[in-house]
XYZ file of C-alpha atoms in Angstrom:
72
model
C 159.931 132.049 150.777
C 161.886 134.699 149.085
C 161.191 136.011 145.567
C 162.743 134.243 143.059
C 164.460 136.713 140.588
C 164.896 134.662 137.420
C 168.259 132.866 139.174
C 168.482 128.899 139.651
C 170.852 126.702 141.525
C 171.119 123.196 140.350
C 168.425 120.835 142.061
C 169.450 119.229 145.178
C 170.422 120.048 148.597
C 172.730 123.182 149.133
C 174.752 123.450 152.400
C 177.759 125.394 153.868
C 180.045 124.277 156.216
C 182.165 125.992 158.671
C 184.328 125.172 161.565
C 181.584 126.729 164.245
C 179.228 129.461 164.373
C 179.908 132.459 167.401
C 177.369 134.472 167.949
C 180.157 137.034 167.266
C 182.029 136.793 164.079
C 183.953 138.606 161.249
C 185.691 137.645 158.183
C 184.942 133.801 156.492
C 181.549 133.437 158.929
C 180.362 136.674 157.722
C 181.272 135.763 153.939
C 179.152 132.395 154.502
C 176.523 133.634 156.280
C 176.177 136.675 153.562
C 176.506 134.189 150.540
C 174.090 131.472 152.091
C 171.434 134.701 152.739
C 171.943 135.691 148.926
C 171.322 132.187 147.624
C 168.033 131.952 149.983
C 166.706 135.587 148.939
C 167.881 135.660 145.556
C 167.008 132.142 144.130
C 164.288 131.058 146.671
C 166.447 128.282 147.307
C 167.475 127.072 150.944
C 170.551 126.791 152.459
C 171.680 124.423 155.170
C 174.590 125.627 157.459
C 176.427 122.969 158.968
C 179.336 123.352 161.539
C 181.855 120.753 163.051
C 181.992 122.178 166.677
C 179.812 121.405 168.952
C 177.322 124.145 170.694
C 174.051 125.394 171.699
C 173.082 126.086 168.261
C 169.407 127.032 169.000
C 170.558 130.171 170.725
C 173.126 131.367 168.170
C 170.190 130.942 165.543
C 168.069 132.719 167.542
C 170.530 135.552 167.941
C 171.357 135.711 164.253
C 167.875 135.467 162.959
C 167.206 138.575 165.690
C 170.243 140.193 164.088
C 168.822 139.606 160.475
C 171.835 137.412 159.489
C 169.608 134.410 158.892
C 166.483 133.973 157.227
C 164.073 131.573 157.098
């Protein structure tokens, strides 16, 4: 878990929803990933990213983690 910088989010589960999560992305997807990572890093609160499009998300997750867009 990442350090808590004195910031908190309300108790409960926190989700981010997007249409799909391609390996190559810009704009709104980049903002979603950045915002979700900030929540994790600054508050220690996990964020689950949900998508509406089917896909091989194990490989996408591995690639985005390798490229430092996702954290545990």
